[in-house]
PDB file of C-alpha atoms in Angstrom:
ATOM      1  CA  MET A 929      22.427   4.979-192.638  1.00 55.00           C
ATOM      2  CA  LEU A 930      20.213   6.791-195.154  1.00 64.00           C
ATOM      3  CA  TRP A 931      19.665   5.450-198.657  1.00 68.00           C
ATOM      4  CA  HIS A 932      19.938   7.832-201.570  1.00 72.00           C
ATOM      5  CA  PRO A 933      17.794   7.785-204.746  1.00 79.00           C
ATOM      6  CA  PRO A 934      19.364   7.001-208.137  1.00 80.00           C
ATOM      7  CA  GLU A 935      20.978   9.842-210.069  1.00 81.00           C
ATOM      8  CA  THR A 936      19.284   8.750-213.301  1.00 83.00           C
ATOM      9  CA  ILE A 937      15.658   7.645-213.369  1.00 82.00           C
ATOM     10  CA  ILE A 938      15.504   6.494-216.988  1.00 81.00           C
ATOM     11  CA  THR A 939      17.671   6.614-220.104  1.00 81.00           C
ATOM     12  CA  ILE A 940      16.117   7.197-223.519  1.00 80.00           C
ATOM     13  CA  GLY A 941      18.703   6.646-226.218  1.00 77.00           C
ATOM     14  CA  ASN A 942      21.650   8.844-225.273  1.00 78.00           C
ATOM     15  CA  PHE A 943      19.521  11.111-223.072  1.00 79.00           C
ATOM     16  CA  ASP A 944      19.373  10.613-219.304  1.00 79.00           C
ATOM     17  CA  ILE A 945      16.382  11.805-217.290  1.00 81.00           C
ATOM     18  CA  ARG A 946      18.017  12.683-214.007  1.00 85.00           C
ATOM     19  CA  THR A 947      16.426  12.842-210.575  1.00 87.00           C
ATOM     20  CA  TYR A 948      17.997  16.255-209.950  1.00 87.00           C
ATOM     21  CA  GLY A 949      16.471  17.663-213.124  1.00 86.00           C
ATOM     22  CA  LEU A 950      13.000  16.337-212.298  1.00 89.00           C
ATOM     23  CA  LEU A 951      13.125  17.725-208.762  1.00 90.00           C
ATOM     24  CA  LEU A 952      14.373  21.061-210.095  1.00 90.00           C
ATOM     25  CA  ALA A 953      11.454  21.144-212.535  1.00 91.00           C
ATOM     26  CA  LEU A 954       9.059  20.277-209.702  1.00 93.00           C
ATOM     27  CA  ALA A 955      10.490  23.096-207.565  1.00 93.00           C
ATOM     28  CA  ILE A 956      10.104  25.600-210.428  1.00 94.00           C
ATOM     29  CA  VAL A 957       6.532  24.605-211.295  1.00 94.00           C
ATOM     30  CA  THR A 958       5.474  24.550-207.638  1.00 95.00           C
ATOM     31  CA  THR A 959       7.061  27.913-206.875  1.00 94.00           C
ATOM     32  CA  TYR A 960       5.628  29.595-209.978  1.00 94.00           C
ATOM     33  CA  SER A 961       2.099  28.190-209.596  1.00 94.00           C
ATOM     34  CA  TRP A 962       1.802  28.945-205.886  1.00 94.00           C
ATOM     35  CA  ALA A 963       3.291  32.435-206.217  1.00 94.00           C
ATOM     36  CA  GLU A 964       0.941  33.281-209.081  1.00 93.00           C
ATOM     37  CA  TYR A 965      -2.067  32.007-207.092  1.00 92.00           C
ATOM     38  CA  ARG A 966      -1.079  34.063-204.045  1.00 90.00           C
ATOM     39  CA  ALA A 967      -0.537  37.184-206.160  1.00 92.00           C
ATOM     40  CA  LYS A 968      -4.010  36.892-207.689  1.00 89.00           C
ATOM     41  CA  LYS A 969      -5.475  36.280-204.233  1.00 86.00           C
ATOM     42  CA  ASN A 970      -3.844  39.511-203.056  1.00 81.00           C
ATOM     43  CA  GLY A 971      -5.547  41.484-205.828  1.00 85.00           C
ATOM     44  CA  LEU A 972      -2.720  41.723-208.360  1.00 86.00           C
ATOM     45  CA  THR A 973      -3.558  41.360-212.042  1.00 85.00           C
ATOM     46  CA  SER A 974      -2.975  37.930-213.546  1.00 84.00           C
ATOM     47  CA  HIS A 975      -0.962  39.288-216.478  1.00 90.00           C
ATOM     48  CA  LEU A 976       1.430  41.277-214.281  1.00 93.00           C
ATOM     49  CA  ALA A 977       2.018  38.428-211.807  1.00 94.00           C
ATOM     50  CA  SER A 978       2.528  35.826-214.551  1.00 94.00           C
ATOM     51  CA  ASP A 979       4.948  38.036-216.476  1.00 95.00           C
ATOM     52  CA  VAL A 980       7.014  39.003-213.428  1.00 96.00           C
ATOM     53  CA  PHE A 981       7.240  35.490-211.980  1.00 96.00           C
ATOM     54  CA  PHE A 982       7.990  33.885-215.352  1.00 96.00           C
ATOM     55  CA  TRP A 983      10.934  36.147-216.086  1.00 97.00           C
ATOM     56  CA  ALA A 984      12.053  36.120-212.456  1.00 96.00           C
ATOM     57  CA  ILE A 985      12.391  32.336-212.664  1.00 96.00           C
ATOM     58  CA  ILE A 986      14.306  32.605-215.957  1.00 96.00           C
ATOM     59  CA  GLY A 987      16.590  35.195-214.377  1.00 96.00           C
ATOM     60  CA  ALA A 988      16.987  33.054-211.267  1.00 95.00           C
ATOM     61  CA  MET A 989      18.044  30.025-213.323  1.00 93.00           C
ATOM     62  CA  ILE A 990      20.595  32.052-215.283  1.00 94.00           C
ATOM     63  CA  GLY A 991      21.905  33.727-212.137  1.00 95.00           C
ATOM     64  CA  ALA A 992      22.049  30.451-210.201  1.00 93.00           C
ATOM     65  CA  ARG A 993      24.092  28.740-212.893  1.00 92.00           C
ATOM     66  CA  LEU A 994      26.313  31.762-213.472  1.00 92.00           C
ATOM     67  CA  GLY A 995      26.971  32.015-209.735  1.00 91.00           C
ATOM     68  CA  PHE A 996      28.006  28.371-209.578  1.00 89.00           C
ATOM     69  CA  VAL A 997      30.220  28.655-212.659  1.00 90.00           C
ATOM     70  CA  ILE A 998      31.991  31.665-211.129  1.00 89.00           C
ATOM     71  CA  GLN A 999      32.551  29.726-207.896  1.00 84.00           C
ATOM     72  CA  GLU A1000      34.049  26.828-209.869  1.00 83.00           C
ATOM     73  CA  LEU A1001      35.708  28.916-212.571  1.00 83.00           C
ATOM     74  CA  GLY A1002      38.927  26.925-212.475  1.00 82.00           C
ATOM     75  CA  TYR A1003      37.039  23.741-213.395  1.00 81.00           C
ATOM     76  CA  PHE A1004      34.821  25.234-216.097  1.00 84.00           C
ATOM     77  CA  GLN A1005      37.737  26.920-217.860  1.00 85.00           C
ATOM     78  CA  THR A1006      38.750  23.450-219.005  1.00 84.00           C
ATOM     79  CA  HIS A1007      35.206  22.014-219.222  1.00 81.00           C
ATOM     80  CA  LEU A1008      33.323  24.647-221.226  1.00 83.00           C
ATOM     81  CA  ALA A1009      30.860  22.102-222.619  1.00 81.00           C
ATOM     82  CA  GLU A1010      29.516  21.485-219.099  1.00 83.00           C
ATOM     83  CA  VAL A1011      28.609  25.112-218.391  1.00 86.00           C
ATOM     84  CA  PHE A1012      25.023  24.541-219.550  1.00 84.00           C
ATOM     85  CA  ALA A1013      24.584  21.044-218.061  1.00 77.00           C
ATOM     86  CA  VAL A1014      22.137  22.303-215.416  1.00 76.00           C
ATOM     87  CA  ARG A1015      20.181  19.062-215.100  1.00 66.00           C
ATOM     88  CA  ALA A1016      23.308  17.395-213.705  1.00 65.00           C
ATOM     89  CA  GLY A1017      23.419  19.867-210.805  1.00 73.00           C
ATOM     90  CA  GLY A1018      25.381  22.955-209.909  1.00 83.00           C
ATOM     91  CA  LEU A1019      23.248  25.958-208.964  1.00 88.00           C
ATOM     92  CA  SER A1020      23.921  28.812-206.569  1.00 91.00           C
ATOM     93  CA  PHE A1021      20.975  30.061-204.483  1.00 92.00           C
ATOM     94  CA  HIS A1022      22.542  33.467-203.996  1.00 92.00           C
ATOM     95  CA  GLY A1023      23.231  33.815-207.716  1.00 93.00           C
ATOM     96  CA  GLY A1024      19.628  32.810-208.368  1.00 94.00           C
ATOM     97  CA  LEU A1025      18.397  35.396-205.878  1.00 95.00           C
ATOM     98  CA  VAL A1026      20.273  38.203-207.634  1.00 96.00           C
ATOM     99  CA  GLY A1027      19.208  37.034-211.092  1.00 97.00           C
ATOM    100  CA  GLY A1028      15.562  36.613-210.080  1.00 96.00           C
ATOM    101  CA  LEU A1029      15.357  40.015-208.396  1.00 96.00           C
ATOM    102  CA  LEU A1030      16.995  41.819-211.326  1.00 97.00           C
ATOM    103  CA  ALA A1031      14.723  40.139-213.875  1.00 97.00           C
ATOM    104  CA  GLY A1032      11.630  40.846-211.776  1.00 96.00           C
ATOM    105  CA  LEU A1033      12.558  44.514-211.366  1.00 97.00           C
ATOM    106  CA  ILE A1034      13.167  44.898-215.099  1.00 97.00           C
ATOM    107  CA  VAL A1035       9.711  43.485-215.888  1.00 96.00           C
ATOM    108  CA  LEU A1036       8.077  45.673-213.226  1.00 96.00           C
ATOM    109  CA  LYS A1037       9.740  48.751-214.715  1.00 96.00           C
ATOM    110  CA  LYS A1038       8.528  47.716-218.169  1.00 95.00           C
ATOM    111  CA  HIS A1039       4.965  47.508-216.817  1.00 94.00           C
ATOM    112  CA  GLN A1040       5.467  50.770-214.913  1.00 94.00           C
ATOM    113  CA  ALA A1041       4.441  48.891-211.777  1.00 93.00           C
ATOM    114  CA  MET A1042       7.441  49.296-209.458  1.00 94.00           C
ATOM    115  CA  GLY A1043       5.009  50.121-206.651  1.00 92.00           C
ATOM    116  CA  GLN A1044       3.806  46.505-206.737  1.00 94.00           C
ATOM    117  CA  PHE A1045       7.242  45.075-205.915  1.00 95.00           C
ATOM    118  CA  TRP A1046       6.622  44.234-202.257  1.00 94.00           C
ATOM    119  CA  LEU A1047       3.191  42.721-202.932  1.00 92.00           C
ATOM    120  CA  LEU A1048       4.724  40.397-205.518  1.00 95.00           C
ATOM    121  CA  ALA A1049       7.714  39.639-203.300  1.00 95.00           C
ATOM    122  CA  ASP A1050       5.404  38.708-200.424  1.00 93.00           C
ATOM    123  CA  ALA A1051       3.395  36.471-202.758  1.00 93.00           C
ATOM    124  CA  ALA A1052       6.611  34.587-203.567  1.00 95.00           C
ATOM    125  CA  ALA A1053       7.730  34.196-199.939  1.00 94.00           C
ATOM    126  CA  THR A1054       6.177  30.864-198.975  1.00 93.00           C
ATOM    127  CA  PRO A1055       6.742  29.342-202.439  1.00 95.00           C
ATOM    128  CA  LEU A1056      10.410  30.366-202.167  1.00 94.00           C
ATOM    129  CA  LEU A1057      10.957  28.309-199.005  1.00 96.00           C
ATOM    130  CA  LEU A1058       9.074  25.310-200.400  1.00 96.00           C
ATOM    131  CA  GLY A1059      10.972  25.444-203.683  1.00 94.00           C
ATOM    132  CA  ALA A1060      14.296  25.660-201.832  1.00 94.00           C
ATOM    133  CA  ALA A1061      13.381  22.584-199.772  1.00 95.00           C
ATOM    134  CA  ILE A1062      12.417  20.572-202.864  1.00 94.00           C
ATOM    135  CA  GLY A1063      15.567  21.639-204.674  1.00 90.00           C
ATOM    136  CA  ARG A1064      17.780  20.392-201.860  1.00 91.00           C
ATOM    137  CA  LEU A1065      16.422  16.878-202.399  1.00 89.00           C
ATOM    138  CA  GLY A1066      18.129  16.964-205.786  1.00 88.00           C
ATOM    139  CA  ASN A1067      21.474  17.219-203.978  1.00 90.00           C
ATOM    140  CA  TRP A1068      20.527  13.986-202.217  1.00 90.00           C
ATOM    141  CA  ALA A1069      20.208  12.174-205.547  1.00 88.00           C
ATOM    142  CA  ASN A1070      23.451  13.695-206.852  1.00 89.00           C
ATOM    143  CA  GLN A1071      25.309  12.814-203.636  1.00 91.00           C
ATOM    144  CA  GLU A1072      26.627  16.364-203.350  1.00 90.00           C
ATOM    145  CA  LEU A1073      26.729  19.181-200.796  1.00 90.00           C
ATOM    146  CA  TYR A1074      26.954  16.691-197.938  1.00 94.00           C
ATOM    147  CA  GLY A1075      28.736  17.276-194.647  1.00 96.00           C
ATOM    148  CA  TYR A1076      31.610  15.919-192.665  1.00 96.00           C
ATOM    149  CA  PRO A1077      31.898  12.191-191.878  1.00 97.00           C
ATOM    150  CA  THR A1078      29.601  10.957-189.109  1.00 96.00           C
ATOM    151  CA  SER A1079      28.647   7.733-187.361  1.00 93.00           C
ATOM    152  CA  LEU A1080      25.176   9.022-186.456  1.00 94.00           C
ATOM    153  CA  PRO A1081      22.227   6.764-187.435  1.00 91.00           C
ATOM    154  CA  TRP A1082      21.003   9.247-190.054  1.00 92.00           C
ATOM    155  CA  GLY A1083      24.363   9.534-191.777  1.00 93.00           C
ATOM    156  CA  ILE A1084      24.120   9.098-195.559  1.00 92.00           C
ATOM    157  CA  THR A1085      26.266   6.675-197.521  1.00 92.00           C
ATOM    158  CA  ILE A1086      28.248   8.377-200.272  1.00 93.00           C
ATOM    159  CA  ASP A1087      29.568   6.258-203.135  1.00 92.00           C
ATOM    160  CA  PRO A1088      33.393   6.336-203.545  1.00 93.00           C
ATOM    161  CA  ALA A1089      33.095   8.195-206.862  1.00 91.00           C
ATOM    162  CA  HIS A1090      31.351  11.100-205.115  1.00 91.00           C
ATOM    163  CA  ARG A1091      33.592  11.414-202.071  1.00 94.00           C
ATOM    164  CA  LEU A1092      35.577  14.623-201.890  1.00 93.00           C
ATOM    165  CA  PRO A1093      39.403  14.549-201.884  1.00 92.00           C
ATOM    166  CA  GLY A1094      40.676  13.753-198.411  1.00 94.00           C
ATOM    167  CA  TYR A1095      37.512  11.891-197.426  1.00 96.00           C
ATOM    168  CA  GLU A1096      37.879   8.782-199.600  1.00 95.00           C
ATOM    169  CA  SER A1097      38.265   6.472-196.606  1.00 95.00           C
ATOM    170  CA  PHE A1098      34.977   7.524-194.986  1.00 96.00           C
ATOM    171  CA  THR A1099      31.620   5.979-195.832  1.00 93.00           C
ATOM    172  CA  THR A1100      28.836   7.944-194.116  1.00 94.00           C
ATOM    173  CA  PHE A1101      28.440  11.705-193.962  1.00 96.00           C
ATOM    174  CA  HIS A1102      26.100  14.358-192.543  1.00 96.00           C
ATOM    175  CA  PRO A1103      23.132  14.852-194.944  1.00 95.00           C
ATOM    176  CA  THR A1104      23.385  18.637-194.755  1.00 96.00           C
ATOM    177  CA  PHE A1105      21.042  19.063-197.718  1.00 94.00           C
ATOM    178  CA  ALA A1106      18.368  17.289-195.641  1.00 94.00           C
ATOM    179  CA  TYR A1107      19.096  19.512-192.632  1.00 96.00           C
ATOM    180  CA  GLU A1108      18.566  22.579-194.800  1.00 96.00           C
ATOM    181  CA  ALA A1109      15.405  21.198-196.412  1.00 96.00           C
ATOM    182  CA  ILE A1110      13.885  20.426-192.992  1.00 96.00           C
ATOM    183  CA  LEU A1111      14.783  23.868-191.645  1.00 97.00           C
ATOM    184  CA  ASN A1112      13.210  25.515-194.696  1.00 97.00           C
ATOM    185  CA  LEU A1113       9.997  23.542-194.171  1.00 97.00           C
ATOM    186  CA  ILE A1114       9.965  24.646-190.523  1.00 97.00           C
ATOM    187  CA  GLY A1115      10.406  28.242-191.700  1.00 96.00           C
ATOM    188  CA  LEU A1116       7.546  27.747-194.158  1.00 95.00           C
ATOM    189  CA  LEU A1117       5.273  26.566-191.351  1.00 93.00           C
ATOM    190  CA  ILE A1118       6.257  29.503-189.124  1.00 92.00           C
ATOM    191  CA  LEU A1119       5.683  31.946-191.974  1.00 91.00           C
ATOM    192  CA  ILE A1120       2.214  30.580-192.680  1.00 89.00           C
ATOM    193  CA  ILE A1121       1.219  30.694-189.003  1.00 85.00           C
ATOM    194  CA  LEU A1122       2.687  34.096-188.091  1.00 78.00           C
ATOM    195  CA  LEU A1123       2.350  36.128-191.257  1.00 63.00           C
ATOM    196  CA  GLU A1124      -0.169  34.450-193.499  1.00 53.00           C
ATOM    197  CA  ASN A1125      -2.928  33.501-191.037  1.00 58.00           C
ATOM    198  CA  GLY A1126      -2.313  35.858-188.137  1.00 53.00           C
ATOM    199  CA  GLN A1127      -1.108  38.791-190.285  1.00 50.00           C
ATOM    200  CA  LYS A1128       1.095  39.925-187.406  1.00 45.00           C
ATOM    201  CA  PHE A1129       4.232  38.931-185.547  1.00 43.00           C
ATOM    202  CA  VAL A1130       3.657  37.531-182.090  1.00 41.00           C
ATOM    203  CA  THR A1131       5.084  40.253-179.900  1.00 42.00           C
ATOM    204  CA  ARG A1132       4.246  42.200-176.759  1.00 41.00           C
ATOM    205  CA  HIS A1133       5.002  45.495-178.458  1.00 43.00           C
ATOM    206  CA  SER A1134       1.861  46.988-179.962  1.00 44.00           C
ATOM    207  CA  SER A1135       3.952  49.103-182.323  1.00 47.00           C
ATOM    208  CA  PHE A1136       4.669  45.949-184.315  1.00 47.00           C
ATOM    209  CA  GLU A1137       1.032  44.912-184.707  1.00 51.00           C
ATOM    210  CA  ILE A1138       0.924  46.179-188.286  1.00 59.00           C
ATOM    211  CA  VAL A1139       3.034  44.055-190.590  1.00 70.00           C
ATOM    212  CA  PRO A1140       4.653  46.207-193.292  1.00 79.00           C
ATOM    213  CA  ALA A1141       4.770  45.356-196.983  1.00 84.00           C
ATOM    214  CA  GLY A1142       7.608  42.959-197.697  1.00 90.00           C
ATOM    215  CA  ALA A1143       7.570  41.313-194.261  1.00 90.00           C
ATOM    216  CA  SER A1144       6.782  37.850-195.630  1.00 92.00           C
ATOM    217  CA  PHE A1145       9.537  38.009-198.240  1.00 95.00           C
ATOM    218  CA  LEU A1146      12.079  39.443-195.811  1.00 95.00           C
ATOM    219  CA  PHE A1147      11.260  36.752-193.253  1.00 94.00           C
ATOM    220  CA  ALA A1148      11.614  33.998-195.883  1.00 95.00           C
ATOM    221  CA  LEU A1149      14.968  35.328-197.096  1.00 97.00           C
ATOM    222  CA  ALA A1150      16.296  35.822-193.557  1.00 97.00           C
ATOM    223  CA  TRP A1151      15.099  32.363-192.523  1.00 97.00           C
ATOM    224  CA  TYR A1152      16.722  30.724-195.550  1.00 97.00           C
ATOM    225  CA  SER A1153      19.955  32.536-194.721  1.00 97.00           C
ATOM    226  CA  LEU A1154      19.757  31.346-191.116  1.00 97.00           C
ATOM    227  CA  ALA A1155      19.101  27.759-192.218  1.00 97.00           C
ATOM    228  CA  ARG A1156      21.988  27.915-194.683  1.00 96.00           C
ATOM    229  CA  GLY A1157      24.327  29.384-192.085  1.00 96.00           C
ATOM    230  CA  ILE A1158      23.461  26.650-189.583  1.00 96.00           C
ATOM    231  CA  THR A1159      23.877  23.754-192.008  1.00 96.00           C
ATOM    232  CA  GLU A1160      27.224  25.128-193.173  1.00 95.00           C
ATOM    233  CA  ILE A1161      28.561  24.177-189.727  1.00 95.00           C
ATOM    234  CA  TRP A1162      28.532  20.523-190.806  1.00 96.00           C
ATOM    235  CA  ARG A1163      29.019  20.983-194.549  1.00 95.00           C
ATOM    236  CA  ILE A1164      32.394  20.383-196.160  1.00 93.00           C
ATOM    237  CA  SER A1165      33.392  23.760-197.593  1.00 88.00           C
ATOM    238  CA  ASP A1166      36.285  26.202-197.664  1.00 84.00           C
ATOM    239  CA  ARG A1167      36.576  28.560-194.690  1.00 85.00           C
ATOM    240  CA  LEU A1168      37.400  32.149-195.539  1.00 84.00           C
ATOM    241  CA  ALA A1169      37.143  34.107-192.291  1.00 75.00           C
ATOM    242  CA  GLY A1170      38.250  32.041-189.338  1.00 78.00           C
ATOM    243  CA  SER A1171      35.747  29.204-189.181  1.00 87.00           C
ATOM    244  CA  LEU A1172      33.170  30.898-191.446  1.00 92.00           C
ATOM    245  CA  SER A1173      32.464  29.841-195.021  1.00 92.00           C
ATOM    246  CA  LEU A1174      31.545  32.184-197.869  1.00 90.00           C
ATOM    247  CA  ALA A1175      27.900  31.091-197.608  1.00 92.00           C
ATOM    248  CA  GLN A1176      27.856  31.926-193.892  1.00 95.00           C
ATOM    249  CA  LEU A1177      29.317  35.377-194.517  1.00 95.00           C
ATOM    250  CA  ILE A1178      26.695  36.035-197.203  1.00 94.00           C
ATOM    251  CA  SER A1179      23.984  34.724-194.869  1.00 96.00           C
ATOM    252  CA  ILE A1180      25.040  37.127-192.118  1.00 96.00           C
ATOM    253  CA  GLY A1181      24.950  39.985-194.606  1.00 97.00           C
ATOM    254  CA  LEU A1182      21.494  39.019-195.923  1.00 97.00           C
ATOM    255  CA  ILE A1183      20.009  38.663-192.433  1.00 97.00           C
ATOM    256  CA  SER A1184      21.350  42.109-191.544  1.00 97.00           C
ATOM    257  CA  ILE A1185      19.916  43.611-194.749  1.00 97.00           C
ATOM    258  CA  CYS A1186      16.525  41.956-194.177  1.00 96.00           C
ATOM    259  CA  ALA A1187      16.376  43.302-190.611  1.00 95.00           C
ATOM    260  CA  ALA A1188      17.317  46.816-191.729  1.00 96.00           C
ATOM    261  CA  VAL A1189      14.792  46.849-194.583  1.00 95.00           C
ATOM    262  CA  TYR A1190      12.042  45.500-192.314  1.00 92.00           C
ATOM    263  CA  LEU A1191      12.651  48.275-189.766  1.00 90.00           C
ATOM    264  CA  ARG A1192      12.648  50.834-192.589  1.00 90.00           C
ATOM    265  CA  GLN A1193       9.317  49.508-193.883  1.00 87.00           C
ATOM    266  CA  HIS A1194       7.887  49.523-190.370  1.00 79.00           C
ATOM    267  CA  LEU A1195       8.998  53.112-189.743  1.00 80.00           C
ATOM    268  CA  LYS A1196       7.276  54.182-192.967  1.00 78.00           C
ATOM    269  CA  ILE A1197       4.000  52.847-191.530  1.00 73.00           C
ATOM    270  CA  LYS A1198       4.490  54.618-188.191  1.00 65.00           C
ATOM    271  CA  ASN A1199       5.234  57.898-189.871  1.00 62.00           C
TER     272      ASN A1199
END
């Protein structure tokens, strides 16, 4: 059975410093710093990269929280004071993705630099997967987003107060947040090897030897979606279409979009 870290690291007066909040801050700082470094390395101006990534992160945070609040609207209608309690948990990756992209595009338009979108997106690809992996560790501390009960050796113990309705009699559960974090780190390694060092996909078809702009970002987004779709198999969540959850349906849609956009970018190079 896996141990879980404490929810609160230290209390100062009436203010709790929570593990989730610290890990979220670490994910943000790591993602921003690495993305900015990669953008500068790729020849983009420091001012443009800093401005875009800063506001993209702000937009991502707003979108992530808004997405979660919408998902749990019934709860927040009677708990309005908790809408802004981000450090306690409750963020939606897909909401963050929409918010971050919209904010980034607005800043690019302001700088009249829309043509730099894919270069900046590619610079954020590897940091995105690393940040997602770090963020999932916060779910570990909060004892949330876990999976179905299991007797496997790596099952995580969930305190009674955090067990979902209908699962109060079970003790150990699948650590689906850990599954997703590990898969994202694997995707990060693959991305670095295939796209960052080799600058090409390993394929027998010579027509794919040139990697189009946006390939790194599209791979990262598709890989995250794949990892999320896989871990949802064991995660306790509502099923909307047969045995598929909302996150799995969104993941299928995002993978399809990433594949279509990649082919479009590749065809632009060929032509």
